[in-house]
mmCIF file of C-alpha atoms and ligand atoms in Angstrom:
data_model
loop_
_atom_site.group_PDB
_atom_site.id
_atom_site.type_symbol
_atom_site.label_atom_id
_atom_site.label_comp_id
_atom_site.label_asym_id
_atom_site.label_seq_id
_atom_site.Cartn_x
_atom_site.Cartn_y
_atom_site.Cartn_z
ATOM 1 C CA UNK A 7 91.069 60.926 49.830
ATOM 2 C CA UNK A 8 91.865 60.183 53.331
ATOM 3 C CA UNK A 9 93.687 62.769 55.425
ATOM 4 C CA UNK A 10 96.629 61.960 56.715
ATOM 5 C CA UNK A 11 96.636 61.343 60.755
ATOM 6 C CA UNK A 12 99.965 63.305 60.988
ATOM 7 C CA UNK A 13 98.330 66.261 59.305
ATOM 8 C CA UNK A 14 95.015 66.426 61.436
ATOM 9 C CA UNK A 15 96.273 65.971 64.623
ATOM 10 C CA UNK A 16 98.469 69.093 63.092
ATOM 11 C CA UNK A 17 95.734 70.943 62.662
ATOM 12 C CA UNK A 18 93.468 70.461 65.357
ATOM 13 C CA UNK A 19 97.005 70.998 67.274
ATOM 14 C CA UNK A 20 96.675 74.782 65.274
ATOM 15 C CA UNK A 21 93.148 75.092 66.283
ATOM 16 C CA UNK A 22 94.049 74.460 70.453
ATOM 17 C CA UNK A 23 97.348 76.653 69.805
ATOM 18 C CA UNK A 24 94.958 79.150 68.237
ATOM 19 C CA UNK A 25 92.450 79.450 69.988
ATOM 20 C CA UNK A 26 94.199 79.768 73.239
ATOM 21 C CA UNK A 27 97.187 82.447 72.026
ATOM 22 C CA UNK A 28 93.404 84.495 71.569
ATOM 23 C CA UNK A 29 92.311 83.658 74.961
ATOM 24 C CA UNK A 30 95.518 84.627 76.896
ATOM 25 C CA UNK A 31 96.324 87.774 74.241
ATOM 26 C CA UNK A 32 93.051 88.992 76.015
ATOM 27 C CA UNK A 33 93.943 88.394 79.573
ATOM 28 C CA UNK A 34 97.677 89.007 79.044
ATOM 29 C CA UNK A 35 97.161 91.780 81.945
ATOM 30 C CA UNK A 36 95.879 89.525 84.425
ATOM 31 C CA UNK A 37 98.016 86.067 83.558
ATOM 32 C CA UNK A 38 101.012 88.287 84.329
ATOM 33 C CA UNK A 39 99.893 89.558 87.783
ATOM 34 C CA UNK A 40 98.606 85.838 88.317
ATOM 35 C CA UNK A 41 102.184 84.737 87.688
ATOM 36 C CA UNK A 42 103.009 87.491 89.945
ATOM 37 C CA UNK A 43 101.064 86.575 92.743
ATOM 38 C CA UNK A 44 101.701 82.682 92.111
ATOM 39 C CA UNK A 45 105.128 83.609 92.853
ATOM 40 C CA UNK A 46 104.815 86.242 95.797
ATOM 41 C CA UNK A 47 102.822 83.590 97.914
ATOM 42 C CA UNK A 48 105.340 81.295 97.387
ATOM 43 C CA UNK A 49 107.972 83.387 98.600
ATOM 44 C CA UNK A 50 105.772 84.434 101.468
ATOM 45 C CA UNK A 51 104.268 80.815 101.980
ATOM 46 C CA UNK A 52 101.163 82.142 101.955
ATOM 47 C CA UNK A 53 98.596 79.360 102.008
ATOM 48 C CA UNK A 54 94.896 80.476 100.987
ATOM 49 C CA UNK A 55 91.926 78.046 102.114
ATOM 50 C CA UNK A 56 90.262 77.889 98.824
ATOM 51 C CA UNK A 57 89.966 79.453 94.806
ATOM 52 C CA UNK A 58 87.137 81.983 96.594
ATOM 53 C CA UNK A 59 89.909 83.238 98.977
ATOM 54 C CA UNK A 60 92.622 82.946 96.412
ATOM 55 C CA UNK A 61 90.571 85.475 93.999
ATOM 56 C CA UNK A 62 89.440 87.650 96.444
ATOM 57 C CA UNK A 63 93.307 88.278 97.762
ATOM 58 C CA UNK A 64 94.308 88.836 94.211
ATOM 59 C CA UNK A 65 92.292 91.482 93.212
ATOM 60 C CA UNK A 66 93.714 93.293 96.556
ATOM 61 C CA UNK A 67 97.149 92.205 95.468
ATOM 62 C CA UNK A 68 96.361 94.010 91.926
ATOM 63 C CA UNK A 69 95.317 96.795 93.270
ATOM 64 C CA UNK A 70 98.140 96.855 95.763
ATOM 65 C CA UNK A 71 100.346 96.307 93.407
ATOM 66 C CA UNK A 72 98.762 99.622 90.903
ATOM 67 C CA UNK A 73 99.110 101.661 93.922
ATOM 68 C CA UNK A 74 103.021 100.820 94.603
ATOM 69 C CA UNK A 75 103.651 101.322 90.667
ATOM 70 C CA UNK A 76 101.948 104.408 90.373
ATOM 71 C CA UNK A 77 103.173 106.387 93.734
ATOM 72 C CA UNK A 78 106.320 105.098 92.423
ATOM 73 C CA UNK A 79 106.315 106.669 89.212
ATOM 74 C CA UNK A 80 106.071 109.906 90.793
ATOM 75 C CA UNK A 81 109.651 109.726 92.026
ATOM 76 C CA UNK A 82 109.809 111.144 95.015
ATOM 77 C CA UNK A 83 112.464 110.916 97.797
ATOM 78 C CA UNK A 84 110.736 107.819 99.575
ATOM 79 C CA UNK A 85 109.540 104.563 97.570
ATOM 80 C CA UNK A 86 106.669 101.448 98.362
ATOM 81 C CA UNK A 87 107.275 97.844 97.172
ATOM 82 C CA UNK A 88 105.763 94.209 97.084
ATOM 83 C CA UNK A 89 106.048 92.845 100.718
ATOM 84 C CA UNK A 90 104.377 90.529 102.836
ATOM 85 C CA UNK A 91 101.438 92.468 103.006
ATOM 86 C CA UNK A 92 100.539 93.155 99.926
ATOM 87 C CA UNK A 93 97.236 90.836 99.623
ATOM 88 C CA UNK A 94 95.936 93.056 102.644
ATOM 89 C CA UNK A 95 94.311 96.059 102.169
ATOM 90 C CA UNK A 96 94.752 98.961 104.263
ATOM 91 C CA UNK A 97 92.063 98.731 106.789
ATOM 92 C CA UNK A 98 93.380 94.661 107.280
ATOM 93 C CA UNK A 99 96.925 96.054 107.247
ATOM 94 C CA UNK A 100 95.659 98.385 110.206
ATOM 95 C CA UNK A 101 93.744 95.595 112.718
ATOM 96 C CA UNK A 102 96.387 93.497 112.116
ATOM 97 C CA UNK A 103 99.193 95.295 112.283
ATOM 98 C CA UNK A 104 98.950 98.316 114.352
ATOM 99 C CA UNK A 105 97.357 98.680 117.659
ATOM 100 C CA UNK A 106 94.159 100.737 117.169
ATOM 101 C CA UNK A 107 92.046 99.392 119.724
ATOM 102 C CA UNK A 108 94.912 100.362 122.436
ATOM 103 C CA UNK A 109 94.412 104.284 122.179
ATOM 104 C CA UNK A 110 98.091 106.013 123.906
ATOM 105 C CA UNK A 111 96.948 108.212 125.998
ATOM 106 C CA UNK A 112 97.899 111.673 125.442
ATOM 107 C CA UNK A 113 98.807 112.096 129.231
ATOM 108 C CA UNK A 114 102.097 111.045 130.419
ATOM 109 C CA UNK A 115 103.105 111.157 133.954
ATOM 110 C CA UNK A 116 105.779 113.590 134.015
ATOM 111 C CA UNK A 117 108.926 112.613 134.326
ATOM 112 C CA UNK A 118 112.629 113.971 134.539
ATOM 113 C CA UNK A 119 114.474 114.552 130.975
ATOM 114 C CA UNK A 120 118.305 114.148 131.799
ATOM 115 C CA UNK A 121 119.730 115.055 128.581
ATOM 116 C CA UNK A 122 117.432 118.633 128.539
ATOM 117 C CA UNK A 123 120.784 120.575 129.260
ATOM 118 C CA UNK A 124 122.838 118.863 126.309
ATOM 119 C CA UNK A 125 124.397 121.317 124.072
ATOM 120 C CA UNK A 126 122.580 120.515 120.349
ATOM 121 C CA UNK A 127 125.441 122.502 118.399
ATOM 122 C CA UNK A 128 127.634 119.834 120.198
ATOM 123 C CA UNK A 129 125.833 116.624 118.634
ATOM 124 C CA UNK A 130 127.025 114.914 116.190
ATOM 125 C CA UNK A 131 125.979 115.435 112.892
ATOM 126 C CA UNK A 132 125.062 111.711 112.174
ATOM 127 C CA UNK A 133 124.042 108.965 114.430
ATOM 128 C CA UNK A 134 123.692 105.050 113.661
ATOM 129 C CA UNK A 135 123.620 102.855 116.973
ATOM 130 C CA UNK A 136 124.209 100.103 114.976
ATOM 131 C CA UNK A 137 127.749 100.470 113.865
ATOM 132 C CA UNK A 138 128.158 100.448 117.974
ATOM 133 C CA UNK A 139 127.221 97.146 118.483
ATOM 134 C CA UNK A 140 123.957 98.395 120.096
ATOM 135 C CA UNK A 141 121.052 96.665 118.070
ATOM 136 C CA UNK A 142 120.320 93.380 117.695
ATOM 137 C CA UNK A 143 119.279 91.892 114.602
ATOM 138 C CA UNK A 144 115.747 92.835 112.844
ATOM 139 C CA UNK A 145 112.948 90.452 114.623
ATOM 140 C CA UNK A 146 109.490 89.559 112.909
ATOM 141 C CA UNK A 147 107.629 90.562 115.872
ATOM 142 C CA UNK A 148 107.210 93.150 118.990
ATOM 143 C CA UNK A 149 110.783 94.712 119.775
ATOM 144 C CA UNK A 150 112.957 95.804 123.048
ATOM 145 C CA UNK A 151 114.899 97.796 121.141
ATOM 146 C CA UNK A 152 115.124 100.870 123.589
ATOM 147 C CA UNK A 153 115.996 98.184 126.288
ATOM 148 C CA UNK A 154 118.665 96.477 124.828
ATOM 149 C CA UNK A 155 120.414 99.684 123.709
ATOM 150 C CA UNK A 156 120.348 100.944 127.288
ATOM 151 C CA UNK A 157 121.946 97.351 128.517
ATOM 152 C CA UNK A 158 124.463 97.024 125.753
ATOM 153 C CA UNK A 159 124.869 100.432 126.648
ATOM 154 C CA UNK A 160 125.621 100.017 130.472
ATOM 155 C CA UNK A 161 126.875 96.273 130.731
ATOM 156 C CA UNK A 162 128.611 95.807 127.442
ATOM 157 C CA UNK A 163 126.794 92.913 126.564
ATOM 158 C CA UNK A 164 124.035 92.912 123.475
ATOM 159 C CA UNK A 165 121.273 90.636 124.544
ATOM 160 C CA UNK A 166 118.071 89.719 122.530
ATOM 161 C CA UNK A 167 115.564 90.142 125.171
ATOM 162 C CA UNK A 168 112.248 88.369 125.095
ATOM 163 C CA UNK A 169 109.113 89.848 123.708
ATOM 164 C CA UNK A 170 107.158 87.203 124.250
ATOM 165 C CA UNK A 171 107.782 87.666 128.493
ATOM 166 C CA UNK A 172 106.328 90.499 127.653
ATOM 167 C CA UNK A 173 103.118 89.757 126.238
ATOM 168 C CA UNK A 174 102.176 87.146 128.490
ATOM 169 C CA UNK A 175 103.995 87.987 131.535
ATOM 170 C CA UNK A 176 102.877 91.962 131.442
ATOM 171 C CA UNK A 177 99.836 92.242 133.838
ATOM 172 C CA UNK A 178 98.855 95.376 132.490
ATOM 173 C CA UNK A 179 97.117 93.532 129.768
ATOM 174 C CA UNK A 180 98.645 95.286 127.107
ATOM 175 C CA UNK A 181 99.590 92.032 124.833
ATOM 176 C CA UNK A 182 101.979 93.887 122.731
ATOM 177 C CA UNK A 183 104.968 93.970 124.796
ATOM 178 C CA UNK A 184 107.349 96.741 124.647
ATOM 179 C CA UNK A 185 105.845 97.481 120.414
ATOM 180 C CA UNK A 186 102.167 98.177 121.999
ATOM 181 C CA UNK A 187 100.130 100.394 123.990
ATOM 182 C CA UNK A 188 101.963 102.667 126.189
ATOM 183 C CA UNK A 189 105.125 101.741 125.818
ATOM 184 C CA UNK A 190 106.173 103.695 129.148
ATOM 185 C CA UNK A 191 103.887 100.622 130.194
ATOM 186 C CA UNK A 192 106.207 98.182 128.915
ATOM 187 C CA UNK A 193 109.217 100.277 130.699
ATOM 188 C CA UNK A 194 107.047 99.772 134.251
ATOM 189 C CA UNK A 195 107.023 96.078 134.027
ATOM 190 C CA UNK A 196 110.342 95.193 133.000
ATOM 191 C CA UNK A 197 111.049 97.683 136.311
ATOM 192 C CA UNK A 198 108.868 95.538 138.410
ATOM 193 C CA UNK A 199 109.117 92.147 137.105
ATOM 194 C CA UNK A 200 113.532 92.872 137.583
ATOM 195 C CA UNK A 201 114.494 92.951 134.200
ATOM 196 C CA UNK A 202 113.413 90.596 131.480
ATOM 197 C CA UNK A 203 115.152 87.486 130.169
ATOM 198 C CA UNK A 204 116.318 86.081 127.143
ATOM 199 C CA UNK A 205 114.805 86.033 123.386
ATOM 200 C CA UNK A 206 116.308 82.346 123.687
ATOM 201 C CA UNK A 207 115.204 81.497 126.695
ATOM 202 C CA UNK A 208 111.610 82.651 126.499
ATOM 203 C CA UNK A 209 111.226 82.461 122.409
ATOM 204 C CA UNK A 210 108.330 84.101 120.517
ATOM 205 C CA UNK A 211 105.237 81.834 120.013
ATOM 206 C CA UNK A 212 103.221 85.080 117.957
ATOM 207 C CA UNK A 213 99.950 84.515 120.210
ATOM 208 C CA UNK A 214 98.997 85.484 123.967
ATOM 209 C CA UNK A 215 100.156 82.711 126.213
ATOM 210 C CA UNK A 216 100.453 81.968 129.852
ATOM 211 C CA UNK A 217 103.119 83.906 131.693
ATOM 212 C CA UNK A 218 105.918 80.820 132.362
ATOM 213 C CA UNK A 219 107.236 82.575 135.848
ATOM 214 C CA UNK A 220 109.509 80.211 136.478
ATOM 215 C CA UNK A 221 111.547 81.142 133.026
ATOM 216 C CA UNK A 222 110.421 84.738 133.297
ATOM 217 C CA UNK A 223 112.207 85.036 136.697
ATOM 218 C CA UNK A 224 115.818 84.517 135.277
ATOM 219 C CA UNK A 225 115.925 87.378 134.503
ATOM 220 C CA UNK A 226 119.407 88.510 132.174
ATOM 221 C CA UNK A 227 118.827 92.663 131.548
ATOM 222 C CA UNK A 228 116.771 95.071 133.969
ATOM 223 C CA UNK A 229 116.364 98.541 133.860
ATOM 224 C CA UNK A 230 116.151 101.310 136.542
ATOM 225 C CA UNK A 231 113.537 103.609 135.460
ATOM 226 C CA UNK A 232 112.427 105.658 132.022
ATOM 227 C CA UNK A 233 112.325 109.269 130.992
ATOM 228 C CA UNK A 234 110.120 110.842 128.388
ATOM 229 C CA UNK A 235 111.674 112.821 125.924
ATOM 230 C CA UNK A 236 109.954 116.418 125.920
ATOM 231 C CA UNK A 237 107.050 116.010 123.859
ATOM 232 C CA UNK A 238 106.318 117.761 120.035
ATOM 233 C CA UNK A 239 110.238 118.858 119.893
ATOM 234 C CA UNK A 240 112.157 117.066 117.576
ATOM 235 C CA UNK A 241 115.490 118.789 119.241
ATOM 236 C CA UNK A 242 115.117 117.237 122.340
ATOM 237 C CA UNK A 243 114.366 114.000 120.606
ATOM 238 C CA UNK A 244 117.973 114.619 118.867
ATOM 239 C CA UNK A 245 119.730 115.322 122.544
ATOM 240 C CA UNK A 246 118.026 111.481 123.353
ATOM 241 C CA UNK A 247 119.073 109.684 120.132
ATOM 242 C CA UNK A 248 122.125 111.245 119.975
ATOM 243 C CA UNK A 249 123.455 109.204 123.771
ATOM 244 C CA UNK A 250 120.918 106.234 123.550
ATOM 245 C CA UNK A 251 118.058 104.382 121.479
ATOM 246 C CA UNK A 252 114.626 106.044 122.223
ATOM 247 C CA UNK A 253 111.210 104.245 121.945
ATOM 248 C CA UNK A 254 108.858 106.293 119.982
ATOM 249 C CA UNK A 255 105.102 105.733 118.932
ATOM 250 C CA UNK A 256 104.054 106.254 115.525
ATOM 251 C CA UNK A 257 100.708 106.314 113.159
ATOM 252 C CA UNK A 258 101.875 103.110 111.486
ATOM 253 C CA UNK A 259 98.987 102.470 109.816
ATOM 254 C CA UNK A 260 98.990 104.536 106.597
ATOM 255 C CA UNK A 261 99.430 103.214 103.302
ATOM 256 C CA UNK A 262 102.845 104.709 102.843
ATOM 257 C CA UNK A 263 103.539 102.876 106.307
ATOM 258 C CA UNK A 264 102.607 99.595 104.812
ATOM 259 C CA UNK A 265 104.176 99.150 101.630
ATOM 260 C CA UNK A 266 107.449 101.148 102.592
ATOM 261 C CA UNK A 267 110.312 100.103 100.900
ATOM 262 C CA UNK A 268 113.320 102.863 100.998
ATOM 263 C CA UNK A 269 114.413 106.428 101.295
ATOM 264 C CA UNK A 270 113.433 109.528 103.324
ATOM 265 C CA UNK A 271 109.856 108.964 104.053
ATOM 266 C CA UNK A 272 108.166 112.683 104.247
ATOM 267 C CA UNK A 273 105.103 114.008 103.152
ATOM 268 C CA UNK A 274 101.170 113.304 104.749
ATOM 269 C CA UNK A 275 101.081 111.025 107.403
ATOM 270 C CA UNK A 276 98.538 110.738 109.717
ATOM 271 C CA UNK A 277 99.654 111.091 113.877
ATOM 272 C CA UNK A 278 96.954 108.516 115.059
ATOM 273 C CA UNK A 279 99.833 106.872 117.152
ATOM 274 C CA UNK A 280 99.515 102.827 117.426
ATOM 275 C CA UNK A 281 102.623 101.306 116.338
ATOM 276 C CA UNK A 282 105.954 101.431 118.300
ATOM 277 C CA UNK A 283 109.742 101.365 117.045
ATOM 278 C CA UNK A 284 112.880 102.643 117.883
ATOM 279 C CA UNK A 285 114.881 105.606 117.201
ATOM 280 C CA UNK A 286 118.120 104.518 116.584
ATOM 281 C CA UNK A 287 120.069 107.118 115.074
ATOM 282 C CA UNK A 288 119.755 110.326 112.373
ATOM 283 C CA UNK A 289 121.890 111.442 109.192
ATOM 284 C CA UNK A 290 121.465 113.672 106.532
ATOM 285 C CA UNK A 291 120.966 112.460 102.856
ATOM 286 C CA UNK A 292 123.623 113.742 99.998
ATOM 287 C CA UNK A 293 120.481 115.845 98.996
ATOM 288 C CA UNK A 294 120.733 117.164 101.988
ATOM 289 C CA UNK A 295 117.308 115.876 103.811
ATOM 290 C CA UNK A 296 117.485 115.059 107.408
ATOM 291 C CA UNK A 297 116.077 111.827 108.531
ATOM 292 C CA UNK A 298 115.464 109.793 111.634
ATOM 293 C CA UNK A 299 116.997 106.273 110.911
ATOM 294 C CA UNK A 300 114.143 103.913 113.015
ATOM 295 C CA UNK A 301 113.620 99.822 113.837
ATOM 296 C CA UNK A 302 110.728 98.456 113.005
ATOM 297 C CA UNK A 303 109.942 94.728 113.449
ATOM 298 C CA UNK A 304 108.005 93.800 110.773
ATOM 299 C CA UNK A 305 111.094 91.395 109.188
ATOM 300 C CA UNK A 306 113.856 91.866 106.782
ATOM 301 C CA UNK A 307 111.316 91.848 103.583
ATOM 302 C CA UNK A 308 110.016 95.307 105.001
ATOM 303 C CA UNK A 309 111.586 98.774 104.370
ATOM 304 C CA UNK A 310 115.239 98.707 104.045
ATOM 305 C CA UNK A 311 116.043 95.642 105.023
ATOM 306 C CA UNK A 312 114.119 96.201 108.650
ATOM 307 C CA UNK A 313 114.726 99.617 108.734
ATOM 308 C CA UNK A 314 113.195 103.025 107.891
ATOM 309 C CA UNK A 315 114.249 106.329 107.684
ATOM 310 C CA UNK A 316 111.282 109.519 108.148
ATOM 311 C CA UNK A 317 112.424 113.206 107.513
ATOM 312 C CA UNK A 318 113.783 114.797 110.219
ATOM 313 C CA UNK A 319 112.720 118.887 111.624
ATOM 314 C CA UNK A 320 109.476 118.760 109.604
ATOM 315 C CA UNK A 321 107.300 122.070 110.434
ATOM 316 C CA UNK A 322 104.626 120.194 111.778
ATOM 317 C CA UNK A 323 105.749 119.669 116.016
ATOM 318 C CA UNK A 324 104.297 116.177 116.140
ATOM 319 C CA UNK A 325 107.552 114.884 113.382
ATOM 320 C CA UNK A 326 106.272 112.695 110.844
ATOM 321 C CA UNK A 327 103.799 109.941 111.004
ATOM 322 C CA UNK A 328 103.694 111.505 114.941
ATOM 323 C CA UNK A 329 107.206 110.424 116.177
ATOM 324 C CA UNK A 330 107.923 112.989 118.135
ATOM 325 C CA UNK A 331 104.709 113.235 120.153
ATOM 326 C CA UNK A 332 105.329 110.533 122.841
ATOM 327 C CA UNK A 333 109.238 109.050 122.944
ATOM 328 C CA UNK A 334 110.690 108.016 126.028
ATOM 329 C CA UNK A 335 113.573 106.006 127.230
ATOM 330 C CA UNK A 336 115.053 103.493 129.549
ATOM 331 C CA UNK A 337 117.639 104.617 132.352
ATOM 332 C CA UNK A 338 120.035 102.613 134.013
HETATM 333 C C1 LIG B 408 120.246 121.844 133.679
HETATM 334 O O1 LIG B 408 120.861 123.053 134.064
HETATM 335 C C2 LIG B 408 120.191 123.716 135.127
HETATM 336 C C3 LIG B 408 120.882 125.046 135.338
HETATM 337 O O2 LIG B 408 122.260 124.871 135.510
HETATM 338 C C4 LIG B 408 120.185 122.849 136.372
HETATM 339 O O3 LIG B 408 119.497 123.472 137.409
HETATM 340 C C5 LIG B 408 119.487 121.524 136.038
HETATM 341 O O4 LIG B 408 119.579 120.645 137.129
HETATM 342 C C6 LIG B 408 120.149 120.875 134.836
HETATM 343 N N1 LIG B 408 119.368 119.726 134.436
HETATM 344 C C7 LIG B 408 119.883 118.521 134.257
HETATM 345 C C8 LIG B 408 118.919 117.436 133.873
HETATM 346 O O5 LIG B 408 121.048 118.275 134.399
#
């Protein structure tokens, strides 16, 4: 008797079915973090050379991914999430990210501090520069933060000043413009080069390029001069905040650092300082923890929308992650 086509075709249909329900029952784990990670490079159009590469960054991206659920699970009062640099590990997050080649000196030139005799118990008790009208928009590169603040500040007008004049213009050498290095460095050549000019006029290119002088002398936004805020003292750092946005240097490079995604980021944190952002204002959480609220410029998929907020009046002088070790700020 002949078997009907219909039927065998329906069974070696069964057998394929079969066969492969087994196969994917055993690597159900793994085809739903491939599905994952299918997705997250497409939303970060991330483009990998070849399957070797594309392995290699998933298994980081796994492990990554472990780490965010099970810090997460602890519930604590900060969080981590899936962001664009979740296929790097820590030590790529670090050269890439962070400046740990450009050591900041521990010696500062002393300067003056002019808000030393402000009256703390006369601060307000929360401070966001952004509901002013004092911060631009959250950039995907190097920031001026500090610098626009202190223009908006004294002129009224909020101006997104180039980065990019920065890092090729800036003869120090320090590429990172006014996120790198010394960032009192930064504050010296704006000084000298008579301000800086526009994000729009001199637009970010992400790599070290020749210094165009003939755009980088229309210059839109100078400063006068910069003051460092008295170092280790997170009260002084208040006083600054409190009447301007501050530049501070922090050990960006952690783990907790990279995958950051909300709330009051406090516990361990190194002080190894090679990543600058801004200080632009400080609350208190219905819990009642005090934070810093800061600017980073890492994009809009990092932290809260740009933004992070690290405890405030920790017990260790340095403030967390080493924010309160070197701040300083424009003057106008
Ligand atoms: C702070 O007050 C002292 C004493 O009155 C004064 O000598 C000093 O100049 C003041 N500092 C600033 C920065 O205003």
């Amino acid at each position: 008797m002949a078997i009907p086509k219909a039927l065998l075709l329906a069974i070696v249909g069964c057998i394929c079915l079969c066969s492969s329900a087994v196969l994917s029952a055993r690597e159900l784990g793994d085809t739903a973090m491939v599905e994952r990670h299918e997705q997250w490079m497409a939303k970060f159009n991330r483009v990998y050379k070849d399957g070797t590469e594309k392995a290699q960054r998933f298994e980081v991206f796994k492990a990554n991914v472990a780490f965010i659920e099970s810090f997460n699970a602890e519930n604590r009062k900060f969080w981590l999430g899936v962001n664009q640099f979740t296929d790097l590990t820590n030590d790529e997050f670090r050269a890439t990210k962070t400046n740990k080649g450009l050591k900041m000196s521990g010696g500062r030139a002393p300067t003056g501090f002019k808000y030393s005799n402000v009256s703390i118990d006369a601060l307000p008790t929360a401070v966001d520069w952004r509901t002013k009208g004092v911060v631009t928009p959250i950039k995907d590169q190097g920031q001026c933060v500090a610098t626009e603040g202190i223009v908006k500040l004294s002129t009224g007008k909020l101006i997104s000043l180039s980065e990019q004049e920065l890092v090729d213009c800036d003869v120090h050498g320090v590429d990172q413009g006014c996120e790198g290095g010394e960032m009192d460095d930064a504050f010296k050549f704006i000084i000298k080069n008579g301000g800086l000019t526009t994000e729009a006029n001199y637009p970010y290119t992400a790599q070290d390029g020749q210094c165009k002088t003939s755009i980088a002398s229309n210059s839109v936004a100078t400063i006068k001069g910069y003051e460092d805020v008295p170092a280790n003292d997170e009260s002084s750092l208040m006083k600054a905040v409190a009447n301007q946005p501050v530049s501070v240097a922090v050990d960006g490079g952690d783990v907790i650092f990279q995958h950051y995604s909300g709330g009051v980021m406090t516990g361990s944190c190194g002080t190894d300082l090679d990543h600058g952002i801004a200080a632009i204002g400080y609350g208190m959480t219905s819990d009642g923890t005090k934070y810093w609220l800061l600017k980073n410029s890492w994009g809009t998929t990092w932290g809260e929308s740009g933004y992070l907020r690290m405890e405030k009046d920790i017990s260790d002088k340095s403030g967390m992650c080493g924010l309160a070790m070197q701040p300083s700020y424009p003057t106008e």
